XYZ file of C-alpha atoms in Angstrom:
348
model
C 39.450 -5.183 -23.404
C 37.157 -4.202 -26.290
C 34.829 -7.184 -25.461
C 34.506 -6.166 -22.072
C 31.704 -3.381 -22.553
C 29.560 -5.657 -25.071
C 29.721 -8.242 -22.872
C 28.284 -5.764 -20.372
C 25.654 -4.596 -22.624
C 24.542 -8.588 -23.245
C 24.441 -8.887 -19.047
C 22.350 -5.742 -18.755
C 19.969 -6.804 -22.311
C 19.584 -10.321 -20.963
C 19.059 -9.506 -17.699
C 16.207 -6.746 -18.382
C 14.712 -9.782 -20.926
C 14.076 -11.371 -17.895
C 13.020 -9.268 -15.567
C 9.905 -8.880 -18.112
C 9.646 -12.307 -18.629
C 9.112 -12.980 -14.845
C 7.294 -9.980 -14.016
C 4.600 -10.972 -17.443
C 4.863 -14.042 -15.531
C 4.206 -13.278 -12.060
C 1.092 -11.046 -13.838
C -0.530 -14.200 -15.203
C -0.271 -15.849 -11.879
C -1.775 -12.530 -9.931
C -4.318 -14.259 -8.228
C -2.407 -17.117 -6.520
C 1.554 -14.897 -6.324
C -0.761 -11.931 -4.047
C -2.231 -14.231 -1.693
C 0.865 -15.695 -1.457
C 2.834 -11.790 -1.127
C -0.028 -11.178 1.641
C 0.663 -14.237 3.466
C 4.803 -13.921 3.565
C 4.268 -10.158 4.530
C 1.727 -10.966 7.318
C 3.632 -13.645 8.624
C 6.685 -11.154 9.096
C 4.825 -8.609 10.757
C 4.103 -11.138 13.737
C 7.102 -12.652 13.693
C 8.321 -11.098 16.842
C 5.024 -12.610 18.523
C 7.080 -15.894 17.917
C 9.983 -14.319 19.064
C 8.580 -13.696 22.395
C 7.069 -16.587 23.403
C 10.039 -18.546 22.050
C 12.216 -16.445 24.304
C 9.856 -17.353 27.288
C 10.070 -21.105 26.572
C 6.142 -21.389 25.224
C 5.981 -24.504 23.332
C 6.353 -24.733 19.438
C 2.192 -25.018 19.313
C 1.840 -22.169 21.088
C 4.165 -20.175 19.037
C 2.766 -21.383 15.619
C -0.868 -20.721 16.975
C -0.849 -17.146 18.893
C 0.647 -15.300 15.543
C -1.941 -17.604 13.444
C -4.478 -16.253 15.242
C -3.583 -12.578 15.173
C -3.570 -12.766 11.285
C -6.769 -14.526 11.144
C -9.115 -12.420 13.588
C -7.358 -9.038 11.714
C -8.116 -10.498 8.139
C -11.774 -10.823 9.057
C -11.668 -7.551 10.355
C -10.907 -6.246 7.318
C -13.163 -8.356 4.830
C -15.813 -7.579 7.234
C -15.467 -3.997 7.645
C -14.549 -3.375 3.823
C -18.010 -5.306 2.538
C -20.584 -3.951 4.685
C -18.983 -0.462 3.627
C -18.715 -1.115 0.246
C -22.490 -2.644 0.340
C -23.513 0.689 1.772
C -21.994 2.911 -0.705
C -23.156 0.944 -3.072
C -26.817 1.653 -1.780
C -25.744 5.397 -1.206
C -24.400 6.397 -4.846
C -28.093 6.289 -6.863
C -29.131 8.746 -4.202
C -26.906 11.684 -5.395
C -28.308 12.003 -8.711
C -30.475 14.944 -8.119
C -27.697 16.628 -5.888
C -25.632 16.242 -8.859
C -27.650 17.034 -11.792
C -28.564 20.215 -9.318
C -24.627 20.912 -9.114
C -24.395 21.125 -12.864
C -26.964 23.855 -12.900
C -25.425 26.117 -10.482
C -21.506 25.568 -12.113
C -23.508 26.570 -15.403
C -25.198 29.714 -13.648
C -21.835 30.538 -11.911
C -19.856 30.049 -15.140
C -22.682 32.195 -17.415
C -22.194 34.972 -15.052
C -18.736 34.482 -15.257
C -18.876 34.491 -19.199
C -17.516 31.223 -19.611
C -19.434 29.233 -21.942
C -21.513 26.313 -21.366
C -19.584 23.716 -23.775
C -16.326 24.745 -21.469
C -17.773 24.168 -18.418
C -19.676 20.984 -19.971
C -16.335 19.517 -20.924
C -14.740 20.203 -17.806
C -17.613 18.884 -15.227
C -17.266 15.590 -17.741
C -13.468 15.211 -16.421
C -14.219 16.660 -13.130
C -17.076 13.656 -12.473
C -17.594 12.953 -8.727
C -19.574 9.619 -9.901
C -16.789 8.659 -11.872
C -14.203 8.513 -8.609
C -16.706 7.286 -6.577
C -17.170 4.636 -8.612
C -13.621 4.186 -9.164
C -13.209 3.739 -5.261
C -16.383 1.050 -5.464
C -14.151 -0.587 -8.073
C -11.164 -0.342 -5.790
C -12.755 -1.971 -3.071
C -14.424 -4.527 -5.085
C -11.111 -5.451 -5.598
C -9.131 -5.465 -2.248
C -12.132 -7.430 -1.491
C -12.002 -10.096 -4.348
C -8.299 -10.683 -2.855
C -9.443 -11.356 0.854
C -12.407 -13.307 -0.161
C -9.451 -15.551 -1.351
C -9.829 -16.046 2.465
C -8.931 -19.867 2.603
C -6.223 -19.617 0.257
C -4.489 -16.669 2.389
C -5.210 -18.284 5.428
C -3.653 -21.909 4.901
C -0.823 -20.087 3.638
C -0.261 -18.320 6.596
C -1.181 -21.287 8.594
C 1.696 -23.681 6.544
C 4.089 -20.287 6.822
C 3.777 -20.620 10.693
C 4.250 -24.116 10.967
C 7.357 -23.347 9.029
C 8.644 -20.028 10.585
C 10.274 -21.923 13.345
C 12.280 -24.368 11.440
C 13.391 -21.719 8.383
C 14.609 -19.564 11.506
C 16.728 -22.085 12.555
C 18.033 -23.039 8.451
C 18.675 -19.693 7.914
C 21.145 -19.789 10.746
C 23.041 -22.385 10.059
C 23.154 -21.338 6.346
C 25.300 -18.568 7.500
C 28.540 -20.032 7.179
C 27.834 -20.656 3.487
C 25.760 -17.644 1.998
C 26.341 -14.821 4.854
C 25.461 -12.022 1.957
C 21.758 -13.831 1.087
C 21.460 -14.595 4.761
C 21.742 -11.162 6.085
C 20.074 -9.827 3.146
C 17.269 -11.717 3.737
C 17.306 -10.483 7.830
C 17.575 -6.685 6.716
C 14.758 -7.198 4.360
C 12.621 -8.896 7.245
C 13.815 -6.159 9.624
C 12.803 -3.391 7.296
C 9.401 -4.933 6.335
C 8.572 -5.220 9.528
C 9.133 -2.174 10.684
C 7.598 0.115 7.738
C 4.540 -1.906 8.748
C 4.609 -1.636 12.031
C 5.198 1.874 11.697
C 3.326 2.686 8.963
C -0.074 0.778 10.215
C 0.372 2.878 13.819
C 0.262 5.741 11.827
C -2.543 4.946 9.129
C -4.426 4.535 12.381
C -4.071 7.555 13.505
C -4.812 8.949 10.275
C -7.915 6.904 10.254
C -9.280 7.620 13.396
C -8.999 11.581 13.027
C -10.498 11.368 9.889
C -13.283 10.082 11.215
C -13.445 12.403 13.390
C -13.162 15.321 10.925
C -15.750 13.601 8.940
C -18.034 12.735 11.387
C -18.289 16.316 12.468
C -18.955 17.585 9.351
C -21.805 14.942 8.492
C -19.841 13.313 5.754
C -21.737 9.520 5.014
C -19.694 6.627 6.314
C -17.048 7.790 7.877
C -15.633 4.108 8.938
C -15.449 3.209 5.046
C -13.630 6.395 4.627
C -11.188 5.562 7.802
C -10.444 2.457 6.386
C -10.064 3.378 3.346
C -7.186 6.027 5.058
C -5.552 3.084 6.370
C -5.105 1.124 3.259
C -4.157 3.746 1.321
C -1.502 4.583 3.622
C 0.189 1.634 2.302
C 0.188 2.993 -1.031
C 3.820 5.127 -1.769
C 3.297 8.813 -3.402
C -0.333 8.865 -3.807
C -2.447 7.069 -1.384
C -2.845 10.290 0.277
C -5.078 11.445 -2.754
C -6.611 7.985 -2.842
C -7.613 8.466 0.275
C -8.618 12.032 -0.008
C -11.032 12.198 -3.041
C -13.946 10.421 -2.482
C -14.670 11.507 0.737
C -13.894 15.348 -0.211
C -16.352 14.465 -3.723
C -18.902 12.766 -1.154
C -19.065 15.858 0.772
C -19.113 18.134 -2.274
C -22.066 16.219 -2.931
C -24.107 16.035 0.116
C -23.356 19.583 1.654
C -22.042 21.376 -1.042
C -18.467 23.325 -1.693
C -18.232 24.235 1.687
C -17.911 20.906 3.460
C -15.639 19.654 0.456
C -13.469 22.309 0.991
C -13.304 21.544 5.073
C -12.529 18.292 4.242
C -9.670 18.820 2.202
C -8.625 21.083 4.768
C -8.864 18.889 7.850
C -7.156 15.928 5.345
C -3.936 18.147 4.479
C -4.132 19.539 7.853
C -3.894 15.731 9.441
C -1.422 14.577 6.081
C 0.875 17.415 7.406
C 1.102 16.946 10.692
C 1.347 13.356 10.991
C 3.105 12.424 7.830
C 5.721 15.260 7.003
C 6.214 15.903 10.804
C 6.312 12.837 13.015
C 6.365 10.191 11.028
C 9.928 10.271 9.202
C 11.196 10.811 12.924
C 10.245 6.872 13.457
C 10.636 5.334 10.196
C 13.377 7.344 9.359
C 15.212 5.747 5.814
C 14.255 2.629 6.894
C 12.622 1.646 3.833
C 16.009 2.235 1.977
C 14.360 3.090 -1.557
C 15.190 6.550 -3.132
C 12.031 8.064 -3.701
C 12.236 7.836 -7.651
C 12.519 4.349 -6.930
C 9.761 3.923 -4.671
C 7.336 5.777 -7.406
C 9.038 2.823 -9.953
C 7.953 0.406 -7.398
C 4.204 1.344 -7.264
C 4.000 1.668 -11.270
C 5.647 -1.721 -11.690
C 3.763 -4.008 -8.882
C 0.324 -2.444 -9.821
C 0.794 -3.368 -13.180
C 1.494 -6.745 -11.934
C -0.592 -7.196 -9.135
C -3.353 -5.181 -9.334
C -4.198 -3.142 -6.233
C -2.615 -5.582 -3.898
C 0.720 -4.770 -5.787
C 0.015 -1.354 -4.780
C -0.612 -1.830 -1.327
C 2.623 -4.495 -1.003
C 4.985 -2.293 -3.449
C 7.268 -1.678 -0.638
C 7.318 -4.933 0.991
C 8.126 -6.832 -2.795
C 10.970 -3.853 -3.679
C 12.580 -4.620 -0.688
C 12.120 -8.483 -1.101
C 13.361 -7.952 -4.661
C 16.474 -5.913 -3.268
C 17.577 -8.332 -0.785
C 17.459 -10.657 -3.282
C 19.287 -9.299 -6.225
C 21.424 -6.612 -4.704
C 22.062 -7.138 -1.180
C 22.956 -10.331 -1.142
C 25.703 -9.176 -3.752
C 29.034 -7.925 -2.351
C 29.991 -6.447 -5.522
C 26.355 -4.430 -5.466
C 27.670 -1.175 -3.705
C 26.603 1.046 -5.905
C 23.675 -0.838 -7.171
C 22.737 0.070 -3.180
C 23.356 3.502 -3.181
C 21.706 3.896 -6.669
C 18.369 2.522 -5.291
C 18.596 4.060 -1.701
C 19.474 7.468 -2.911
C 22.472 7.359 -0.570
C 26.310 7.293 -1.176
C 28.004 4.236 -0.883
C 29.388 3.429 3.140
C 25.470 4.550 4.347
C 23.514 2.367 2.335
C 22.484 0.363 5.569
């Protein structure tokens, strides 16, 4: 009986030695293990396009090709959309140098009359830099789009994915007599990947296309880039509301001053509110089945290893990692409940 709790402590040492080791791993790997994330996670999210022409009796090329060509025509959406915007604010940025430098004279009139003094307010305009987050959402971009120009890679992935999705459908199946826990662990976490993108993307677009909106009416630059950007960073758990918030607000701060920053913010909380807090838990619900400390884990951990792409797919890999290691144990109850947030009997 004394043994018993060191041996524990050796299971739980060994087995968080190799969770680093394959996370370092899957780091040193980034560029080829996202592509090949993107491609798994796309290929779910059309997955009931198979379903329903296989249902209807379409043949298997038909099947294979329609879902192909759904990931295809939205990928080059996306590169294409994302580089012409990110070659325009590129050409933008150099512009807003005078608007700038003239911002730092009237924060050092306001803060004189204010008798603050000018090394305070120097200091603080240095970490309050609207170039610096611009820039940082140029880098962002640069990224996202250094992982879709990986464009062949991504797409003969999903092509060789969709070739296979009929005949790993049909394994998984009959592979239910001898692991039933992996096998419906491995259903739930297609279920509930699919449908947190499903109903997260709906949403983003809505979130994109009023933003446009509010942008467009106040004369905010490139209000698609900023739409876009809405989208993606819906993905993002906890805090792609403030990616997506920033640079346009620091844009507009820029181009028509405090007021149009502050109507930004406004209309962004305003929209965040409404469809976020409001609607959107009413369809999504606790699908996701991560507690939200562990969703915040999620984001730290897959960024670290994935870059920006781990960001975007933190949810997608947690649950991928969950159905994996936890819900395809029996014994895992309260493994469950620990990373839903909910007792034991209402994990699922």
């Amino acid at each position: 009986m004394r043994d018993q709790p060191v041996h524990r402590t050796l299971v739980i040492l060994v087995g968080v030695a190799a969770a680093v080791v394959v996370l370092f791993g899957i780091r040193e790997v980034a560029s080829i293990a996202g592509p090949v994330v993107l491609a798994l996670v796309l290929v779910i999210a059309v997955s009931p396009v198979r379903g329903w022409l296989d249902g209807r009796g379409a043949p298997v090329w038909l099947q294979v090709a329609v879902p192909f060509l759904i990931v295809v025509l939205v990928l080059l959406g996306m590169v294409g959309i994302l580089t012409i915007s990110a070659t325009e604010l590129a050409s933008l940025l150099p512009t807003y140098t005078v608007q700038f430098q003239q911002l730092l004279v009237e924060a050092q009139q306001w803060a004189t009359a204010q008798g603050l003094s000018d090394e305070m307010l120097s200091k603080g305009l240095q970490a309050f830099d609207p170039g610096r987050i611009l820039g940082l959402v140029q880098s962002l971009l640069g990224s996202l789009i250094g992982v879709l120009s990986a464009l062949f890679l991504i797409v003969v992935l999903v092509l060789a994915m969709c070739l296979d999705a009929p005949i790993t459908a049909r394994i998984l199946t009959t592979g239910e007599g001898g692991r039933p826990g992996l096998v419906t662990a491995l259903a739930t976490f297609a279920h509930k990947t699919r449908r947190y993108l499903i109903v997260s993307t709906v949403f983003g677009l809505i979130n994109a296309v009023l933003d446009m909106i509010a942008l467009s009416l106040l004369d905010v630059p490139l209000p698609l880039l900023w739409g876009v950007l809405a989208l993606i960073a819906n993905y993002i758990p906890n805090i792609g509301f403030v990616i997506a918030l920033l640079p346009p607000a620091m844009l507009a701060l820029l181009d028509g001053g405090v007021q149009t920053m502050l109507l930004v913010v406004a209309a962004y909380i305003v929209i965040n509110v409404v469809t976020q807090s409001f609607i959107l838990p009413k369809f999504l619900g606790d699908a996701v089945g991560l507690s939200t400390t562990m969703t915040f884990i999620s984001l730290i951990v897959w960024t670290f290893v994935l870059g920006a792409l781990g960001a975007i797919l933190a949810i997608p890999l947690s649950l991928l990692t969950r159905a994996l290691l936890i819900d395809s144990d029996p014994d895992a109850t309260w493994v469950q409940a620990l990373v839903s947030g909910r007792m034991p009997g209402s994990v699922r």
